[in-house]
mmCIF file of C-alpha atoms in Angstrom:
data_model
loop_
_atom_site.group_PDB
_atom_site.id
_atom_site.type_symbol
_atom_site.label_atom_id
_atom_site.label_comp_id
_atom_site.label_asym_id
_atom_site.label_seq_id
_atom_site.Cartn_x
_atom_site.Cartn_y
_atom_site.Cartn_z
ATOM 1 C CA UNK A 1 -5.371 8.110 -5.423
ATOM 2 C CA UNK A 2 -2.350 9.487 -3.030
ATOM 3 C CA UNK A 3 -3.804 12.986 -1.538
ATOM 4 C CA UNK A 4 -0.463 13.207 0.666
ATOM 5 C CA UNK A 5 1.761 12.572 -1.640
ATOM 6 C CA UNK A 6 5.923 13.082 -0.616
ATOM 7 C CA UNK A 7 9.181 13.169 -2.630
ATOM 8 C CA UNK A 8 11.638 10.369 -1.017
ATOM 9 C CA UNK A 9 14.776 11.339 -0.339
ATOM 10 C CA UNK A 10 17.272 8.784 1.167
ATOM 11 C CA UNK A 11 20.500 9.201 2.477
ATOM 12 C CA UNK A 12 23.501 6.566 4.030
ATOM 13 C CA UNK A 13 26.033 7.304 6.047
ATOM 14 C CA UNK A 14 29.079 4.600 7.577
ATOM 15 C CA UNK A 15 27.885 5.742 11.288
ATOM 16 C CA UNK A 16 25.019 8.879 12.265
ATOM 17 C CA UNK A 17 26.402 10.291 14.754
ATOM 18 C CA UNK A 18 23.840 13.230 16.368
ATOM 19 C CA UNK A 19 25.089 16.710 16.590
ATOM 20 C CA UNK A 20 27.949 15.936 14.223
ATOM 21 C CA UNK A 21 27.979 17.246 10.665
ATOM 22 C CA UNK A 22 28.118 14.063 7.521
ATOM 23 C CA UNK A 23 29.116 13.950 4.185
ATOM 24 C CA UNK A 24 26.521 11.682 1.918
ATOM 25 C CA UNK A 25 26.331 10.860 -1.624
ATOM 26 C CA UNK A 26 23.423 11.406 -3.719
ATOM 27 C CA UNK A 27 20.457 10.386 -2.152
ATOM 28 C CA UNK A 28 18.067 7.685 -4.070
ATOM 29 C CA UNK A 29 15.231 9.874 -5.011
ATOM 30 C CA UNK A 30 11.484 8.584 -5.958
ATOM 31 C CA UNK A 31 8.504 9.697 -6.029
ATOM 32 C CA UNK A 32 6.183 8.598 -2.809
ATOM 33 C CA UNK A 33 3.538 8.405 -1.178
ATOM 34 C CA UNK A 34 1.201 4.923 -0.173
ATOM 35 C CA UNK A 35 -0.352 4.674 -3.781
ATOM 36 C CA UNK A 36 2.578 5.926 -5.679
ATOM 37 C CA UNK A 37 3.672 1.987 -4.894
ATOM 38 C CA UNK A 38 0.535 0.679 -5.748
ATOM 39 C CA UNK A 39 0.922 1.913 -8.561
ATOM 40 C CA UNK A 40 4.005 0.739 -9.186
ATOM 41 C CA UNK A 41 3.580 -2.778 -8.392
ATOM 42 C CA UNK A 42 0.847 -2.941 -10.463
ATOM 43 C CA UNK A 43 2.689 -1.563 -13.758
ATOM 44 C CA UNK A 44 5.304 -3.976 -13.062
ATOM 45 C CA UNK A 45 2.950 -6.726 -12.940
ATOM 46 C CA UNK A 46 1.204 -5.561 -16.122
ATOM 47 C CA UNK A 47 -1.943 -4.228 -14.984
ATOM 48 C CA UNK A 48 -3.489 -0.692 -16.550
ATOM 49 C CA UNK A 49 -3.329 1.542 -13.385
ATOM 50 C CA UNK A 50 -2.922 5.469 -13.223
ATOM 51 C CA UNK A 51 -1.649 7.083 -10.116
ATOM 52 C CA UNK A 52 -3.154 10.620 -9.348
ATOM 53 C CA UNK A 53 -1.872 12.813 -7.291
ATOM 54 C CA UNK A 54 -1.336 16.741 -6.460
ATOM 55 C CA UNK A 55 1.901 18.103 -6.344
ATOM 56 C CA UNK A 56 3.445 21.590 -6.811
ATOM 57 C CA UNK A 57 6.829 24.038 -6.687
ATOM 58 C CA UNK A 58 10.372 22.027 -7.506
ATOM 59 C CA UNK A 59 9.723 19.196 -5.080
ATOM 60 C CA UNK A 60 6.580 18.587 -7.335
ATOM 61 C CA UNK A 61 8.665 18.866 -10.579
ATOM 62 C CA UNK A 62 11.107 16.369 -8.978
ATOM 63 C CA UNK A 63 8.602 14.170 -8.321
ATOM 64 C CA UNK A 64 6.689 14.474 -11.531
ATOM 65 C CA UNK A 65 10.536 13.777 -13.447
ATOM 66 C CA UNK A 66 10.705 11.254 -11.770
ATOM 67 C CA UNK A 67 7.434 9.207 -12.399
ATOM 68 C CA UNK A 68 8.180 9.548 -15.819
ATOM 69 C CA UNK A 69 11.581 7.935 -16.059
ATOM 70 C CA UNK A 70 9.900 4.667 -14.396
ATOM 71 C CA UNK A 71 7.384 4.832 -16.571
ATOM 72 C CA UNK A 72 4.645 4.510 -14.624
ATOM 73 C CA UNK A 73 1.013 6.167 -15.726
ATOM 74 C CA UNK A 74 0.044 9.134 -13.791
ATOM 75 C CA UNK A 75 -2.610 12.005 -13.822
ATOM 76 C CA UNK A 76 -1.192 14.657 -11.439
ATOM 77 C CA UNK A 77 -2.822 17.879 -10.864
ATOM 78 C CA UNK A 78 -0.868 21.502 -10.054
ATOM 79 C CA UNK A 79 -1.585 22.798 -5.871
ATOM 80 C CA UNK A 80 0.429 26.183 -5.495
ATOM 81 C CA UNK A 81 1.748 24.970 -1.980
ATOM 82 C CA UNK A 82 5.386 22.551 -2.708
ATOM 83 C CA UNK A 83 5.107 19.066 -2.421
ATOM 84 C CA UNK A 84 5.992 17.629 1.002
ATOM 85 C CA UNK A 85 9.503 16.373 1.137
ATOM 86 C CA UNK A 86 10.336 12.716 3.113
ATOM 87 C CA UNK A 87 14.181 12.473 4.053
ATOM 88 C CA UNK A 88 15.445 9.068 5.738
ATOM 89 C CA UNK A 89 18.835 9.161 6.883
ATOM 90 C CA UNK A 90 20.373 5.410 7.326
ATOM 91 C CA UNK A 91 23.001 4.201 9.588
ATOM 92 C CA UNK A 92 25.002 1.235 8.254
ATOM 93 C CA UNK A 93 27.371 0.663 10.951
ATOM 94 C CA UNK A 94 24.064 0.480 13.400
ATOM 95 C CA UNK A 95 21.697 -0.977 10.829
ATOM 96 C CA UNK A 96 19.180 2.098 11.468
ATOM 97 C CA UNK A 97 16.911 3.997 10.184
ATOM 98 C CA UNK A 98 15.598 7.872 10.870
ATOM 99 C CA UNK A 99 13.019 9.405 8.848
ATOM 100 C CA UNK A 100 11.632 12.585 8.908
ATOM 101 C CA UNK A 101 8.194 13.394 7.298
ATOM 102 C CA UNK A 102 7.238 17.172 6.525
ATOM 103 C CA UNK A 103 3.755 17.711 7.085
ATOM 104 C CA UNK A 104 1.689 17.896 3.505
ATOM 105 C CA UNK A 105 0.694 21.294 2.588
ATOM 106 C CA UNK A 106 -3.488 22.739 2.569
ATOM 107 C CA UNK A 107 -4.594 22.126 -0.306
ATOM 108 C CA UNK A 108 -7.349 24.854 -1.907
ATOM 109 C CA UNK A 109 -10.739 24.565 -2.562
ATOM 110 C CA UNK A 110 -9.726 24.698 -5.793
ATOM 111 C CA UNK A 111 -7.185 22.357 -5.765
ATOM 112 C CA UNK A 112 -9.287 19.820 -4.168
ATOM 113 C CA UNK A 113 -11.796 20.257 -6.932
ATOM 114 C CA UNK A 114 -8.815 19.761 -9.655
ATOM 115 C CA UNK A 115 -7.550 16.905 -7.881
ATOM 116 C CA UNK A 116 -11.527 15.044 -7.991
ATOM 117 C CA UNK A 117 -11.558 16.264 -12.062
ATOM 118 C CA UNK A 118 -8.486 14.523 -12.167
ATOM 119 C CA UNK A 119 -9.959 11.622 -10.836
ATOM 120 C CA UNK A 120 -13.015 11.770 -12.308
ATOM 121 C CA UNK A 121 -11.024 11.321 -15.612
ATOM 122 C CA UNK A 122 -9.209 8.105 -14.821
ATOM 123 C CA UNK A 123 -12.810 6.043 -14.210
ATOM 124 C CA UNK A 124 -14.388 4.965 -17.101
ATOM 125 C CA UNK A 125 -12.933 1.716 -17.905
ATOM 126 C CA UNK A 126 -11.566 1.282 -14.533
ATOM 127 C CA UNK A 127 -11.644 -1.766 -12.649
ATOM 128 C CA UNK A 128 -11.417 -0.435 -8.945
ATOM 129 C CA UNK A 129 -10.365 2.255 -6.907
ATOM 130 C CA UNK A 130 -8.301 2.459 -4.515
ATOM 131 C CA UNK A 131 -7.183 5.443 -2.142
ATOM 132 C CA UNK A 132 -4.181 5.105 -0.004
ATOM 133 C CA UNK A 133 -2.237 6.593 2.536
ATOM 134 C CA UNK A 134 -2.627 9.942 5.032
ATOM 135 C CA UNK A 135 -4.512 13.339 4.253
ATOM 136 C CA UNK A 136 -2.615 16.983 4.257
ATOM 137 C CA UNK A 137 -3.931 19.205 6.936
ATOM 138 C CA UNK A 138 -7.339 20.477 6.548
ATOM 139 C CA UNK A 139 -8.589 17.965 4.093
ATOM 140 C CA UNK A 140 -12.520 17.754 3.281
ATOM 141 C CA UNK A 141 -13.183 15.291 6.156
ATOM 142 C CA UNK A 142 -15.127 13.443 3.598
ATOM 143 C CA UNK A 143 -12.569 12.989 1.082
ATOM 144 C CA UNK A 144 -12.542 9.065 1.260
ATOM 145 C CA UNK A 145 -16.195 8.587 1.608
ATOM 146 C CA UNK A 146 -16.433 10.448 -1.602
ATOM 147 C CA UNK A 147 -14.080 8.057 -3.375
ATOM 148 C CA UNK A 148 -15.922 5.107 -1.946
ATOM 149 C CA UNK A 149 -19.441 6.737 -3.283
ATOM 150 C CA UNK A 150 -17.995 7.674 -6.895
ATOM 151 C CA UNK A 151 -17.017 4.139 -7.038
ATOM 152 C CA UNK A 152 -20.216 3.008 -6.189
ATOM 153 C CA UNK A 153 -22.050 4.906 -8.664
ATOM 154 C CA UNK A 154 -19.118 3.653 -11.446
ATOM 155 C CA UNK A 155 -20.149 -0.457 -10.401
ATOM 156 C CA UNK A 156 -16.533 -1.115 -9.572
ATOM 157 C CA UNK A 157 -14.933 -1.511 -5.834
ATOM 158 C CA UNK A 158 -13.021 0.753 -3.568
ATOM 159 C CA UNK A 159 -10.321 -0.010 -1.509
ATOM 160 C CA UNK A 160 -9.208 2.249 1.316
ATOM 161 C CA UNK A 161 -5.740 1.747 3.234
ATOM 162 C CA UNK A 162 -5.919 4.684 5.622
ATOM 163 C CA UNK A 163 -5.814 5.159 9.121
ATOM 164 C CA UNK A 164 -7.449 7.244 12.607
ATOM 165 C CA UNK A 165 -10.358 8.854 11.703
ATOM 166 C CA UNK A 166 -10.432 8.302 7.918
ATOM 167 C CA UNK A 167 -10.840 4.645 8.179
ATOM 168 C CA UNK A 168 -13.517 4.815 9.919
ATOM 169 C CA UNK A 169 -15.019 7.119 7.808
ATOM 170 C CA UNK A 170 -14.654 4.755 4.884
ATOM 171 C CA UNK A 171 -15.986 2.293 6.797
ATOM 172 C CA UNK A 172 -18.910 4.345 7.359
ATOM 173 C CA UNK A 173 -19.194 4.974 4.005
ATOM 174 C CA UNK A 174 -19.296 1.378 3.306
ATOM 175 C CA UNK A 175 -15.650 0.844 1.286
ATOM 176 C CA UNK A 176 -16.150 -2.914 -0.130
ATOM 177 C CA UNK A 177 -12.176 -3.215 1.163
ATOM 178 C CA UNK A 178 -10.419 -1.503 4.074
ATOM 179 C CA UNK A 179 -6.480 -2.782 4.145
ATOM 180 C CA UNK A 180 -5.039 -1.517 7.847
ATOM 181 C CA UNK A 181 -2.142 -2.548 9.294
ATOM 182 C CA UNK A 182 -2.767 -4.104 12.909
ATOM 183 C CA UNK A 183 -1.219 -0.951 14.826
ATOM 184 C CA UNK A 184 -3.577 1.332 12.969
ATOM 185 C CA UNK A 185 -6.763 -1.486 13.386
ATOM 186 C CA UNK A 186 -6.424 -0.863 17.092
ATOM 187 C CA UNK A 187 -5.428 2.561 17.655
ATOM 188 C CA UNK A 188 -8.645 3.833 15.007
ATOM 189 C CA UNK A 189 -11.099 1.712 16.683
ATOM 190 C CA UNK A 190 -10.028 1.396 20.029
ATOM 191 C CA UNK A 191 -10.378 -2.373 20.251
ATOM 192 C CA UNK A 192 -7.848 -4.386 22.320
ATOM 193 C CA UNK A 193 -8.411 -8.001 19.984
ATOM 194 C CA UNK A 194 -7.967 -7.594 15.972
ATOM 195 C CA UNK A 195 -11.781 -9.290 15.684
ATOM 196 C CA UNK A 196 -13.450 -7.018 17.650
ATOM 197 C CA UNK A 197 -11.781 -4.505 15.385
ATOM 198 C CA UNK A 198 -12.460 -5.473 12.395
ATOM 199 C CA UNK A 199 -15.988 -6.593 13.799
ATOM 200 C CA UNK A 200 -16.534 -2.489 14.489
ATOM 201 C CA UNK A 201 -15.301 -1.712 10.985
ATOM 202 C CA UNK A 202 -17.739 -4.617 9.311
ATOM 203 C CA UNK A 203 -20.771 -2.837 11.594
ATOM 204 C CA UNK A 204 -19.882 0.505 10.702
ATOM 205 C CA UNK A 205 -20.620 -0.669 6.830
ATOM 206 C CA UNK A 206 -17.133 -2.090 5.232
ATOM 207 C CA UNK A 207 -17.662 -5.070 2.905
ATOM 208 C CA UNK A 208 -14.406 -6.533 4.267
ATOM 209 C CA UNK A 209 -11.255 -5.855 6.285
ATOM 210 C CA UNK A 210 -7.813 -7.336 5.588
ATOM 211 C CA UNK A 211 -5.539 -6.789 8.282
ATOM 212 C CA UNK A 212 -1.812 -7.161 7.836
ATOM 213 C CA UNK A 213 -0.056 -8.729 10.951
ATOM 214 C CA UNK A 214 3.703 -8.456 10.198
ATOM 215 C CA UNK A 215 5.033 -12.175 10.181
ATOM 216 C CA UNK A 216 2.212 -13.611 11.555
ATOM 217 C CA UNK A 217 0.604 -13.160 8.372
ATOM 218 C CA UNK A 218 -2.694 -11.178 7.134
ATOM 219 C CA UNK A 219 -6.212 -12.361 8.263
ATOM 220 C CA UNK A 220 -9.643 -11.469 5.691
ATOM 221 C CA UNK A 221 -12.796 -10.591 7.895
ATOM 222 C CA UNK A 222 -16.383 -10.272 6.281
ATOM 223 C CA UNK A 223 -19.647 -10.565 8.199
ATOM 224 C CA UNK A 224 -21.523 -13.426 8.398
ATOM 225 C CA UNK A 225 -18.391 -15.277 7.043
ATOM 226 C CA UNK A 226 -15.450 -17.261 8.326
ATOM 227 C CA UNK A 227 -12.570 -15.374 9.395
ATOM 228 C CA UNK A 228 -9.508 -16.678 6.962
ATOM 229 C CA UNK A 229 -6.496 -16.434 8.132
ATOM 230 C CA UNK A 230 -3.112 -16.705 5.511
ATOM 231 C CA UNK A 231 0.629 -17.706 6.369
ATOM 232 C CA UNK A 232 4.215 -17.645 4.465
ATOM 233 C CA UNK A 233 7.582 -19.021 5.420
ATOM 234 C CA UNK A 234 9.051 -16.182 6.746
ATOM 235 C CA UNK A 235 11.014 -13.961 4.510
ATOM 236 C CA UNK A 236 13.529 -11.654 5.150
ATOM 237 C CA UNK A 237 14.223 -7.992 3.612
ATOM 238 C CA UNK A 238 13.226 -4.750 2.873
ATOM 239 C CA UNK A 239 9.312 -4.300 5.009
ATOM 240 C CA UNK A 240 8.960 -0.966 3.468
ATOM 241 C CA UNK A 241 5.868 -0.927 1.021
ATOM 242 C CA UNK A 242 4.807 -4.633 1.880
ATOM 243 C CA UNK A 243 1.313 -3.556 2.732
ATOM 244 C CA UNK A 244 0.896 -1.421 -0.047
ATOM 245 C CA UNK A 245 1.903 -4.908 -2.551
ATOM 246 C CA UNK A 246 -1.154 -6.538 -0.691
ATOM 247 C CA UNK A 247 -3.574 -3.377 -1.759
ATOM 248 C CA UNK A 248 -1.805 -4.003 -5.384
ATOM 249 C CA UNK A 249 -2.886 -7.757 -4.934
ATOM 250 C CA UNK A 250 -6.171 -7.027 -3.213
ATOM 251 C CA UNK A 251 -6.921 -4.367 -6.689
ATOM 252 C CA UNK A 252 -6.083 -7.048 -8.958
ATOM 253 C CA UNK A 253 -8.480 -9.815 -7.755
ATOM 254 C CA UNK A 254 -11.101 -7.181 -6.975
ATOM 255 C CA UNK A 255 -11.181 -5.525 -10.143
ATOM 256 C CA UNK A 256 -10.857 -9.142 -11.940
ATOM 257 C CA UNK A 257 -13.475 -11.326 -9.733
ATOM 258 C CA UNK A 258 -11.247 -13.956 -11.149
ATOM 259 C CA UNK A 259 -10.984 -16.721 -8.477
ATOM 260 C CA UNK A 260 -7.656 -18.224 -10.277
ATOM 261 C CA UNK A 261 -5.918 -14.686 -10.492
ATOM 262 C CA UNK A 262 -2.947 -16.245 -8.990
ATOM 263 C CA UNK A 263 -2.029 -18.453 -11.715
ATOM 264 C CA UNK A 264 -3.556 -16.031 -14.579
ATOM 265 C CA UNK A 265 -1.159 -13.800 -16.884
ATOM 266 C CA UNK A 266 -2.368 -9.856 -16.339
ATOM 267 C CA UNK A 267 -3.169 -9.905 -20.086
ATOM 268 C CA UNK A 268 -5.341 -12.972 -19.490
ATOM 269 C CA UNK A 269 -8.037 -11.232 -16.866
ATOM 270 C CA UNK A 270 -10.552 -8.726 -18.110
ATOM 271 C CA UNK A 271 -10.480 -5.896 -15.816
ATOM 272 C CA UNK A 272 -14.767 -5.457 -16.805
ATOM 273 C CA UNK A 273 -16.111 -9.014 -15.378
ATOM 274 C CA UNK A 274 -18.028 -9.219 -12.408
ATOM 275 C CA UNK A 275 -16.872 -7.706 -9.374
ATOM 276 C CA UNK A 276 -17.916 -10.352 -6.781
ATOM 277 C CA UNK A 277 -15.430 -11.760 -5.161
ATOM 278 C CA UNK A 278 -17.175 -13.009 -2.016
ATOM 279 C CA UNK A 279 -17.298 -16.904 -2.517
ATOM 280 C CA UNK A 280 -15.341 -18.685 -0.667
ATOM 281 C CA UNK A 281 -12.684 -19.523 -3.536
ATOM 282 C CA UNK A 282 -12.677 -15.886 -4.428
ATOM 283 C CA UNK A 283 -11.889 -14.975 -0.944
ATOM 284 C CA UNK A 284 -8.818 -17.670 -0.382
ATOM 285 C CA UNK A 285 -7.779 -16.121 -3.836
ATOM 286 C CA UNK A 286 -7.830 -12.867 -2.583
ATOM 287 C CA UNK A 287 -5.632 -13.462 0.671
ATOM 288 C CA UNK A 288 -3.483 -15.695 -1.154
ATOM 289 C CA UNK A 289 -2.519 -13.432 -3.623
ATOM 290 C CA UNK A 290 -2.203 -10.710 -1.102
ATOM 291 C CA UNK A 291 0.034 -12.034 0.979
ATOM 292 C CA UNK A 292 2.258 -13.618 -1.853
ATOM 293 C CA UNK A 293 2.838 -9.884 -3.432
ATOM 294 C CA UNK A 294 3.456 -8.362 -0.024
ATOM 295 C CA UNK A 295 6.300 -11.103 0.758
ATOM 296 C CA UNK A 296 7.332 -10.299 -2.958
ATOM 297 C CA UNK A 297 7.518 -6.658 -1.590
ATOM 298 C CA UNK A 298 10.220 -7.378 1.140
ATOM 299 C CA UNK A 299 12.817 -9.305 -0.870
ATOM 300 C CA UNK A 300 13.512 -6.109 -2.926
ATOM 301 C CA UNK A 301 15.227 -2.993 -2.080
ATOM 302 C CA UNK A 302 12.783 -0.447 -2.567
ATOM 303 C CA UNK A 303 9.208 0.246 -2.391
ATOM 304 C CA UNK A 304 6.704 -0.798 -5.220
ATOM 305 C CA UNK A 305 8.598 -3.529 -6.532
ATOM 306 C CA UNK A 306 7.874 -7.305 -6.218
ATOM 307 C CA UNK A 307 10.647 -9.918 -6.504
ATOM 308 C CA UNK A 308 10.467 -12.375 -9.717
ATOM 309 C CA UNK A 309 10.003 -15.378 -7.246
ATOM 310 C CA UNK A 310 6.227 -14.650 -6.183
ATOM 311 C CA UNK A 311 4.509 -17.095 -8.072
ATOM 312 C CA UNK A 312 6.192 -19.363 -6.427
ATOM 313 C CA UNK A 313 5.443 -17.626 -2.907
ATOM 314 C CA UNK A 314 1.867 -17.791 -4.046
ATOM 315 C CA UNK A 315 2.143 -21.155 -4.531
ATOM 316 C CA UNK A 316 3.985 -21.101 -0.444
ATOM 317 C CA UNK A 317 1.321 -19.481 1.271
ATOM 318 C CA UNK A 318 -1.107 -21.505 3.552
ATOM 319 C CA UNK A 319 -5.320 -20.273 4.460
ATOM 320 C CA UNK A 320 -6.332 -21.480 7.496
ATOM 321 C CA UNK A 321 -9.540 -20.487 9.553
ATOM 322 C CA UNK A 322 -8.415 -17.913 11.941
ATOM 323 C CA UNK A 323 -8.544 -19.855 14.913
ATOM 324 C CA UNK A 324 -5.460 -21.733 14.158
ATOM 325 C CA UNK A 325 -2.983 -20.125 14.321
ATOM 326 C CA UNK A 326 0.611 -19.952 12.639
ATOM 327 C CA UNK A 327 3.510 -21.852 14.147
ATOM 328 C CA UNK A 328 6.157 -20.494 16.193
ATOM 329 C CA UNK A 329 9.700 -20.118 14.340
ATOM 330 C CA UNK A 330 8.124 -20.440 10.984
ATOM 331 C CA UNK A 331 11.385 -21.936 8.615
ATOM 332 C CA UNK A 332 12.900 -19.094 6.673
ATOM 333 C CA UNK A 333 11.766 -19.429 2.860
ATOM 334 C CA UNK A 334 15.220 -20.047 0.608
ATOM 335 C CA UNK A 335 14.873 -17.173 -2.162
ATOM 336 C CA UNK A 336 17.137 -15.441 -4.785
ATOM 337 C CA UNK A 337 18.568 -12.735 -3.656
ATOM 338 C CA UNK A 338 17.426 -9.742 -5.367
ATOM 339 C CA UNK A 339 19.670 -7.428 -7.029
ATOM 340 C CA UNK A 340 20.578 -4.238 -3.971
ATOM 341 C CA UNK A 341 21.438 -0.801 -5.491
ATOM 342 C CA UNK A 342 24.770 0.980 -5.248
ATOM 343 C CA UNK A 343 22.698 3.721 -3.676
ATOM 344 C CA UNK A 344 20.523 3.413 -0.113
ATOM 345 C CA UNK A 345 17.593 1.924 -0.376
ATOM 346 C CA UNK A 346 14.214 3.489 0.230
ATOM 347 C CA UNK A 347 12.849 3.252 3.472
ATOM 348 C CA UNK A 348 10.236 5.749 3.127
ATOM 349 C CA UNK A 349 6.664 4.467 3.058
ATOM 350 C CA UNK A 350 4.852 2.973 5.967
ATOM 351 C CA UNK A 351 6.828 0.216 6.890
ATOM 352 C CA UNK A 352 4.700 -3.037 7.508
ATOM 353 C CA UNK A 353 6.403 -5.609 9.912
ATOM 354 C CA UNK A 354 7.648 -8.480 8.321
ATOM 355 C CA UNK A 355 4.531 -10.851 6.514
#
């Protein structure tokens, strides 16, 4: 589920130069939004996986065009109000990026009641939910909770990558999975350590937290359970949509309670097993796997795409109990180079620091 959904727009010039006028090219254009590239990480992986989303005028007509030239499953419902437009401008010469975000429109009463039809369409069968990303202005300050309740009531997970206020309303709601980034751990909850963070989200009723912490890695909290704490050779790229290949990962292992998923084919896991995935096994699984697909994330170009060398960085990454802590000037992992796009890459969704 993407509420906030944006059309991507990305432009390169030699050298930005403010208050002069540019010439560009045609700008890379993709559909966006936080679970637009959960989406697509999972399709490419070969998991079932729907993406809903509102969207309306020629922005949303844009957007729907171009879901289905990449083929990825959708269930997008009509909002009268345009969809919100995302326009990066990169600087080569300076190695820069600027991005501007329009705000996302109100949605209706109606519309909001289209958009949980919509939904409410996509669940039977489903092996988790998850709802990513920011809310458009005046959104039903229970929107998340709801998701997190509905999925309850199905018998299969939720996982909510939000920020501010909505987290901790998901956490409130009791999520099984909350996925923030360590900038938007701190600044929702107020803490000044990532434990006592993710502490306030476990006591507010969250099953788990994974935080993301750049290159330092990603860290899995539950209560009354060791802290883990997962590492990779540091890899360099593209950060844009790394987090949002962990939440693919995170679905995946979720949905699959399968404490090998790493090393499974997608056709090989049935999406309808148990749901448990709190032993400790199924929690190393989860982290691994995680972290693997988010590293995957930053050796491609754009967002929602994982490099063909992550079963070998699943195979790279180290757990560790959280009190020890990752080396300084981690080696650089040797990968393939992945194949870069005449046109600009895609800088659009949040970008998570380096894993």
């Amino acid at each position: 589920m993407t509420a906030n959904p944006a059309v991507d727009l990305t432009y390169a010039v030699p050298r930005l130069v403010p208050g002069s006028s540019h010439r560009v090219g045609e700008p890379l254009l993709r559909a966006g939004g936080k679970g637009l590239n959960v989406a697509r990480v999972l399709n490419q992986a070969g998991y079932r996986t729907v993406a809903v989303a509102p969207v309306g005028g020629l922005s949303g007509s844009e957007f729907r065009d171009e879901l289905v030239a990449s083929g990825v499953p959708h269930a997008l419902t009509t909002t009268a109000a345009a969809t919100r437009r995302s326009m990066a401008f990169v600087d080569r010469e300076a190695g820069q990026t600027s991005i501007f975000n329009e705000a996302g429109r109100p949605l209706s009463d109606t519309e909001w009641g289209a958009l949980r039809a919509a939904l409410e369409a996509q669940l039977d069968g489903a092996g988790a939910l998850v709802g990513s990303g920011s809310l458009p202005e005046g959104a039903p300050a229970d929107f998340y909770p709801s998701l997190v309740r509905r999925a309850r009531e199905q018998g299969i997970p939720s996982i909510i990558d939000t920020s501010g206020d909505a987290l901790l309303a998901a956490a409130d709601a009791g999520a099984d999975l909350l996925k923030p980034n360590h900038h938007e751990l701190l600044a929702a909850t107020g803490a000044t350590t990532l434990d006592d963070g993710a502490r306030q989200l476990l006591s507010r009723g969250a099953g788990a937290v994974v935080v993301s912490c750049g290159e330092d890695g990603m860290a899995l909290h539950r209560t009354r359970r060791p802290t883990l704490w997962a590492s990779l050779p540091r890899v360099d790229g593209n950060p844009t949509g790394a987090g949002d290949a962990a939440v693919a990962a995170l679905a995946v292992v979720l949905a699959s309670s399968a404490t090998s998923a790493a090393g499974v084919a997608a056709t090989d896991i049935d999406a309808d097993t148990d749901t448990d995935a709190a032993s400790d096994q199924g929690d190393e699984t989860l982290l691994r796997l995680a972290t693997a697909w988010s590293a995957a994330a930053v050796l491609m170009p754009a967002a929602g795409e994982l490099h063909a060398s992550f079963p070998e960085l699943v195979a790279a990454v180290t757990i560790t109990p959280a009190l020890t802590t990752p080396a300084p000037n981690t080696p650089a992992l040797t990968t393939p180079e992945p194949n870069t796009p005449d046109r600009p890459t895609s800088p659009h969704a949040q970008q998570e620091p380096r894993p």
